[in-house]
């Protein structure tokens, strides 16, 4: 299970300096930090990447949400696309050096993203989460169905705690993506190690 | 004066199909159509380019606001950057096939954009305009100062009517950018020809 991935997704609410400080401390335990900053401008996200680099976070762990241009000019590892983003197949073809992840919410979306060449999927939200109030969670069964419907890695997102990581991995996923669970934890450094140990056991 | 440019900037309010229909009819009289659709997603802007292509608008006349990735994957002519965008010099270096315009509001910004390699500038707003309610216009004198401070082309924007084009061109600019004045005109096809004739005379 050593290969299970731990992705961290920025909350969109933390100050760039605070986020960079936290990620600078926890990055040895994570595989990816996604800058998902929907209200920030391209210039602001570009500067956030610089802050992460200043904190010794490797570019090979940095993924930019939606903005392929910011990912490309920053030499980040990749871009995370969603329904509202540029089509996966076009981004794959035109930005061939970027790893392209795709956020999906159904088997149909998952299969289409795989056909279009996505390198991996993020599926959720699996459990109830304060980030998606009032939206019914997909649950473990649907997570399993999605994982079985594609051959590319599926990362689970949404309300995942250390205690339920085992169930998530058993459902056929290759890892988990965590937002506030780690970034807003009292002690992110201790918490990331908890998640990591559950992923590896 | 035949080389004076006529740029059209989308209003962000017209339906994509209506905009494409209008631009499809007026494009022989314009040099550039800027898709400036701040509330639209990357996918929506990408689809707008497709609508323009369907209406026979040449890609060599299509410029995308802010999103270098959409411009690049669409094979559009260029990208129009502003203060909140990725830095001009980085976009120029990494997207070397794109023409890079920069929107500026002072001599300092104009000179910095030129130093960073911008291909042309858009400066404004020159006259009072309903797009910038309550904001004091820059005026013709400042337009002239900006034009004199750089050697790249300056395009004037903001409240420009056929009647004041002569003053704008005399101030040393290489053309004008028009939003609602043409796109929301009763008869855009007739109006674009009025602007064109004033630019050429």
XYZ file of C-alpha atoms in Angstrom:
402
model
C 0.000 0.000 0.000
C 3.072 2.241 -0.005
C 2.019 3.709 -3.320
C -1.226 5.208 -2.111
C -1.242 8.906 -2.812
C -1.951 11.773 -0.486
C -3.118 14.900 -2.282
C -3.700 18.157 -0.443
C -6.154 20.692 -1.882
C -5.919 24.331 -0.840
C -9.051 25.647 0.821
C -9.216 28.933 -1.071
C -9.509 30.682 2.277
C -6.056 30.584 3.831
C -3.624 33.422 3.274
C -0.976 32.486 0.696
C 1.821 32.947 3.228
C 0.134 30.681 5.781
C -0.584 28.023 3.162
C 3.014 28.129 1.926
C 4.272 27.865 5.488
C 2.128 24.779 6.213
C 2.905 23.058 2.916
C 6.584 23.865 3.376
C 6.479 21.784 6.542
C 4.290 18.884 5.424
C 5.415 18.350 1.826
C 7.663 15.358 2.548
C 4.519 13.452 3.550
C 2.353 14.389 0.573
C 2.394 13.607 -3.143
C 0.581 16.688 -4.423
C -0.516 20.141 -3.364
C -3.375 21.462 -5.513
C -3.759 25.226 -5.659
C -7.518 25.474 -5.950
C -8.071 29.173 -5.558
C -11.198 29.995 -7.498
C -11.421 33.640 -6.516
C -7.742 34.431 -7.097
C -6.339 35.965 -10.261
C -3.727 34.328 -12.467
C -1.079 36.660 -11.066
C -2.009 35.760 -7.493
C -1.871 32.022 -8.164
C 1.452 32.435 -9.968
C 2.798 34.228 -6.891
C 1.488 31.436 -4.652
C 3.598 28.972 -6.619
C 6.611 31.208 -6.007
C 5.847 31.196 -2.277
C 5.709 27.391 -2.303
C 9.035 27.228 -4.138
C 10.518 29.581 -1.524
C 9.437 27.011 1.073
C 11.295 24.271 -0.837
C 8.107 22.572 -2.038
C 9.141 20.653 -5.196
C 7.453 21.747 -8.435
C 6.895 18.036 -9.078
C 4.288 18.129 -6.295
C 2.441 21.280 -7.381
C -0.825 21.084 -9.338
C -2.872 24.104 -10.436
C -6.640 23.977 -10.564
C -8.199 24.858 -13.956
C -5.497 27.295 -15.176
C -3.290 25.311 -17.538
C -1.479 28.535 -18.407
C -0.405 29.161 -14.824
C 0.672 25.523 -14.452
C 2.641 25.684 -17.681
C 4.496 28.950 -17.087
C 5.240 27.932 -13.482
C 6.696 24.589 -14.576
C 4.305 22.930 -12.162
C 3.644 19.214 -12.393
C 0.142 19.488 -13.690
C -3.311 20.912 -13.946
C -6.553 19.698 -12.368
C -9.503 20.121 -14.723
C -13.211 20.073 -13.958
C -16.414 20.245 -15.919
C -16.080 24.002 -16.482
C -12.448 23.738 -17.649
C -10.882 23.324 -21.069
C -11.480 19.833 -22.496
C -9.050 17.201 -21.170
C -8.013 15.924 -24.597
C -7.090 19.390 -25.826
C -5.065 20.223 -22.733
C -3.278 16.863 -22.974
C -2.405 17.460 -26.615
C -1.347 21.095 -26.336
C 0.356 20.992 -22.936
C 1.990 17.613 -23.313
C 4.359 18.095 -20.384
C 1.562 18.630 -17.880
C 0.039 15.823 -15.870
C -3.696 16.242 -16.320
C -6.099 15.287 -13.553
C -9.836 15.479 -13.926
C -12.464 15.942 -11.217
C -15.494 13.735 -11.834
C -18.765 12.982 -10.121
C -20.137 9.933 -11.969
C -19.117 6.816 -13.875
C -19.978 8.534 -17.161
C -17.728 11.503 -16.414
C -14.966 9.182 -15.227
C -15.046 7.078 -18.390
C -15.159 10.126 -20.624
C -12.173 11.689 -18.849
C -10.233 8.444 -19.240
C -11.089 8.278 -22.947
C -9.899 11.850 -23.352
C -6.552 10.961 -21.837
C -6.743 12.097 -18.218
C -3.810 10.797 -16.191
C -5.892 10.316 -13.046
C -9.282 11.198 -11.590
C -10.486 12.796 -8.401
C -13.926 11.504 -7.436
C -16.192 12.768 -4.700
C -17.401 13.848 -2.437
C -17.377 10.433 -0.796
C -18.487 11.411 2.709
C -20.418 14.408 4.002
C -18.189 17.442 4.192
C -18.553 21.018 5.298
C -17.135 22.052 1.894
C -20.292 20.722 0.209
C -23.108 21.523 2.618
C -26.495 20.108 1.664
C -25.094 17.987 -1.162
C -25.631 14.270 -0.702
C -22.340 12.385 -0.547
C -21.620 9.761 -3.210
C -20.690 7.043 -0.729
C -18.262 4.139 -0.820
C -20.328 1.993 -3.195
C -20.320 4.608 -5.937
C -16.622 5.205 -5.323
C -16.048 1.487 -5.907
C -18.145 1.509 -9.083
C -16.183 4.436 -10.466
C -12.851 2.827 -9.587
C -13.900 -0.376 -11.324
C -15.108 1.478 -14.420
C -11.713 2.937 -15.367
C -8.117 1.774 -15.486
C -6.493 5.083 -14.507
C -5.918 5.948 -10.830
C -8.870 7.285 -8.860
C -8.242 9.569 -5.894
C -11.118 9.938 -3.426
C -12.133 13.301 -1.976
C -14.658 14.580 0.529
C -14.833 14.172 4.276
C -12.110 11.543 4.426
C -10.647 11.018 7.914
C -7.754 8.777 8.931
C -10.300 6.338 10.376
C -12.047 5.725 7.026
C -9.005 5.643 4.765
C -8.948 1.845 4.863
C -12.494 1.668 3.439
C -11.626 4.170 0.729
C -8.564 2.239 -0.357
C -10.452 -1.048 -0.255
C -12.922 0.485 -2.705
C -10.174 0.383 -5.313
C -8.802 3.911 -5.148
C -5.166 4.880 -5.329
C -5.293 7.531 -2.667
C -7.106 10.408 -1.045
C -7.332 14.169 -1.413
C -7.703 16.215 1.766
C -8.512 19.901 2.214
C -9.365 21.315 5.622
C -8.736 17.957 7.334
C -5.026 18.659 7.141
C -4.602 22.322 6.219
C -6.949 23.538 8.943
C -5.943 20.932 11.520
C -4.647 22.196 14.862
C -1.310 20.605 14.038
C -1.038 19.972 10.269
C 2.400 18.387 10.664
C 1.151 15.772 13.119
C -2.107 15.260 11.202
C -0.456 14.699 7.833
C 1.606 11.931 9.399
C -1.543 10.278 10.741
C -3.082 10.280 7.263
C 0.169 9.029 5.784
C 0.448 6.155 8.224
C -3.117 5.025 7.555
C -2.432 5.182 3.806
C 0.666 3.052 4.166
C -0.672 0.424 6.539
C -4.171 56.493 -41.880
C -5.213 53.191 -43.441
C -3.280 51.282 -40.812
C -5.295 52.501 -37.856
C -6.697 49.543 -36.003
C -10.262 48.853 -34.963
C -10.520 46.454 -32.016
C -13.857 45.229 -30.732
C -14.154 44.116 -27.102
C -16.989 41.815 -26.091
C -19.254 43.278 -23.441
C -19.457 40.171 -21.271
C -23.232 40.521 -21.381
C -24.302 39.391 -24.836
C -25.233 35.776 -25.446
C -22.431 33.906 -27.225
C -24.657 33.140 -30.223
C -25.647 36.801 -30.623
C -22.055 37.971 -30.289
C -20.879 35.422 -32.853
C -23.656 36.477 -35.212
C -22.706 40.155 -34.986
C -18.974 39.558 -35.280
C -19.588 37.189 -38.161
C -21.133 40.099 -40.041
C -18.738 42.904 -39.067
C -15.373 41.119 -39.049
C -14.240 42.364 -42.466
C -14.200 45.885 -40.982
C -12.326 45.098 -37.768
C -8.797 44.033 -36.894
C -9.494 42.244 -33.645
C -12.302 40.819 -31.581
C -11.372 40.483 -27.904
C -13.320 37.927 -25.906
C -13.406 39.658 -22.537
C -15.779 37.442 -20.620
C -14.767 37.717 -17.016
C -17.576 35.636 -15.582
C -17.313 32.828 -18.112
C -15.420 29.596 -17.573
C -12.538 28.408 -19.727
C -14.824 25.905 -21.414
C -17.394 28.585 -22.217
C -14.796 30.914 -23.717
C -13.325 28.041 -25.719
C -16.795 27.350 -27.096
C -17.237 31.020 -27.964
C -14.136 30.808 -30.137
C -15.699 27.829 -31.892
C -18.857 29.857 -32.511
C -16.780 32.666 -34.018
C -14.972 30.185 -36.263
C -18.353 28.815 -37.366
C -19.209 32.368 -38.426
C -16.010 32.523 -40.547
C -14.254 34.949 -38.204
C -10.525 34.417 -38.837
C -8.479 33.143 -35.879
C -5.970 35.841 -36.782
C -8.495 38.384 -35.498
C -9.397 36.651 -32.219
C -7.827 37.725 -28.929
C -8.652 36.183 -25.539
C -8.680 38.266 -22.392
C -6.400 37.019 -19.577
C -6.553 33.288 -20.372
C -3.371 32.494 -22.280
C -4.286 28.801 -22.126
C -7.578 29.321 -23.952
C -5.854 31.511 -26.550
C -3.127 28.925 -27.049
C -5.287 25.834 -27.386
C -7.720 27.711 -29.658
C -4.918 28.852 -31.964
C -6.177 32.395 -31.481
C -3.996 35.330 -32.451
C -3.245 36.473 -28.961
C -4.005 37.226 -25.355
C -4.835 40.533 -23.701
C -3.256 40.817 -20.266
C -4.074 43.207 -17.438
C -2.711 43.970 -14.008
C -4.250 40.843 -12.500
C -2.933 38.546 -15.266
C 0.243 36.521 -15.603
C 3.305 38.743 -16.126
C 3.769 39.902 -19.746
C 7.386 38.778 -20.016
C 6.580 35.242 -18.883
C 3.639 34.874 -21.259
C 5.771 36.226 -24.121
C 8.545 33.751 -23.382
C 6.397 30.677 -22.772
C 3.690 31.308 -25.396
C 5.937 32.674 -28.095
C 3.348 32.313 -30.861
C 0.805 34.521 -29.125
C 0.557 38.230 -29.738
C 0.494 39.770 -26.274
C -1.430 42.963 -25.611
C -1.425 44.689 -22.263
C -4.093 46.938 -20.760
C -2.535 49.922 -18.973
C -3.748 52.983 -17.115
C -0.616 55.128 -16.659
C 2.722 56.002 -18.244
C 4.501 53.810 -15.684
C 2.396 50.782 -16.524
C 2.798 51.463 -20.245
C 6.583 51.644 -20.038
C 6.810 48.543 -17.870
C 4.619 46.576 -20.293
C 6.828 47.682 -23.187
C 9.978 46.669 -21.313
C 8.446 43.272 -20.617
C 7.836 42.756 -24.318
C 4.175 43.608 -24.868
C 3.340 43.814 -28.565
C 0.850 46.647 -28.078
C -1.035 48.473 -25.356
C -4.638 49.356 -24.731
C -4.949 52.575 -22.724
C -8.035 54.073 -21.180
C -10.595 54.915 -20.440
C -10.114 58.072 -22.488
C -13.653 59.461 -22.309
C -16.468 58.904 -19.846
C -18.164 55.593 -20.451
C -21.032 53.692 -18.953
C -18.678 50.715 -18.573
C -16.713 52.642 -15.927
C -19.315 54.624 -14.010
C -17.928 57.085 -11.483
C -14.338 56.658 -12.637
C -12.731 59.828 -13.958
C -11.661 59.468 -17.587
C -7.961 59.824 -18.419
C -8.518 62.331 -21.203
C -6.743 63.078 -24.452
C -3.694 64.740 -22.866
C -2.796 61.669 -20.849
C -3.444 59.488 -23.876
C -0.914 61.607 -25.786
C 1.629 61.359 -22.944
C 1.319 57.597 -22.862
C 1.619 57.320 -26.643
C 4.752 59.459 -26.564
C 6.282 57.436 -23.730
C 6.474 54.146 -25.619
C 7.394 52.949 -29.091
C 4.877 50.111 -29.343
C 1.359 50.750 -30.674
C -1.189 52.255 -28.301
C -4.876 51.542 -28.810
C -7.306 53.898 -27.077
C -10.391 52.658 -25.254
C -13.316 54.177 -23.415
C -16.250 56.183 -24.697
C -14.801 56.649 -28.165
C -17.366 57.756 -30.783
C -16.864 58.218 -34.506
C -16.854 61.988 -33.899
C -13.839 61.944 -31.591
C -11.720 59.377 -33.428
C -9.767 62.131 -35.153
C -8.656 63.566 -31.784
C -7.697 60.120 -30.531
C -5.558 59.386 -33.576
C -3.966 62.827 -33.438
C -2.874 62.008 -29.891
C -0.488 59.467 -31.372
C -2.463 56.262 -31.063
C -2.638 53.487 -33.619
C -6.313 52.789 -33.252
C -9.331 52.400 -31.034
C -11.077 49.656 -29.088
C -14.865 49.741 -28.944
C -17.271 47.707 -26.823
C -20.954 48.626 -26.642
C -20.556 51.452 -29.188
C -20.566 48.840 -31.938
C -21.751 45.565 -30.398
C -24.820 47.153 -28.817
C -25.515 49.591 -31.642
C -28.925 49.417 -33.303
C -27.197 48.411 -36.503
C -23.688 47.092 -35.766
C -22.964 46.544 -39.456
C -23.674 50.183 -40.352
C -21.970 51.476 -37.201
C -18.742 49.527 -37.708
C -18.446 51.077 -41.153
C -18.853 54.546 -39.673
C -16.019 53.896 -37.233
C -13.925 52.385 -39.999
C -14.405 55.349 -42.280
C -13.419 57.814 -39.562
C -10.317 55.731 -38.810
C -9.310 55.742 -42.454
C -9.945 59.378 -43.255
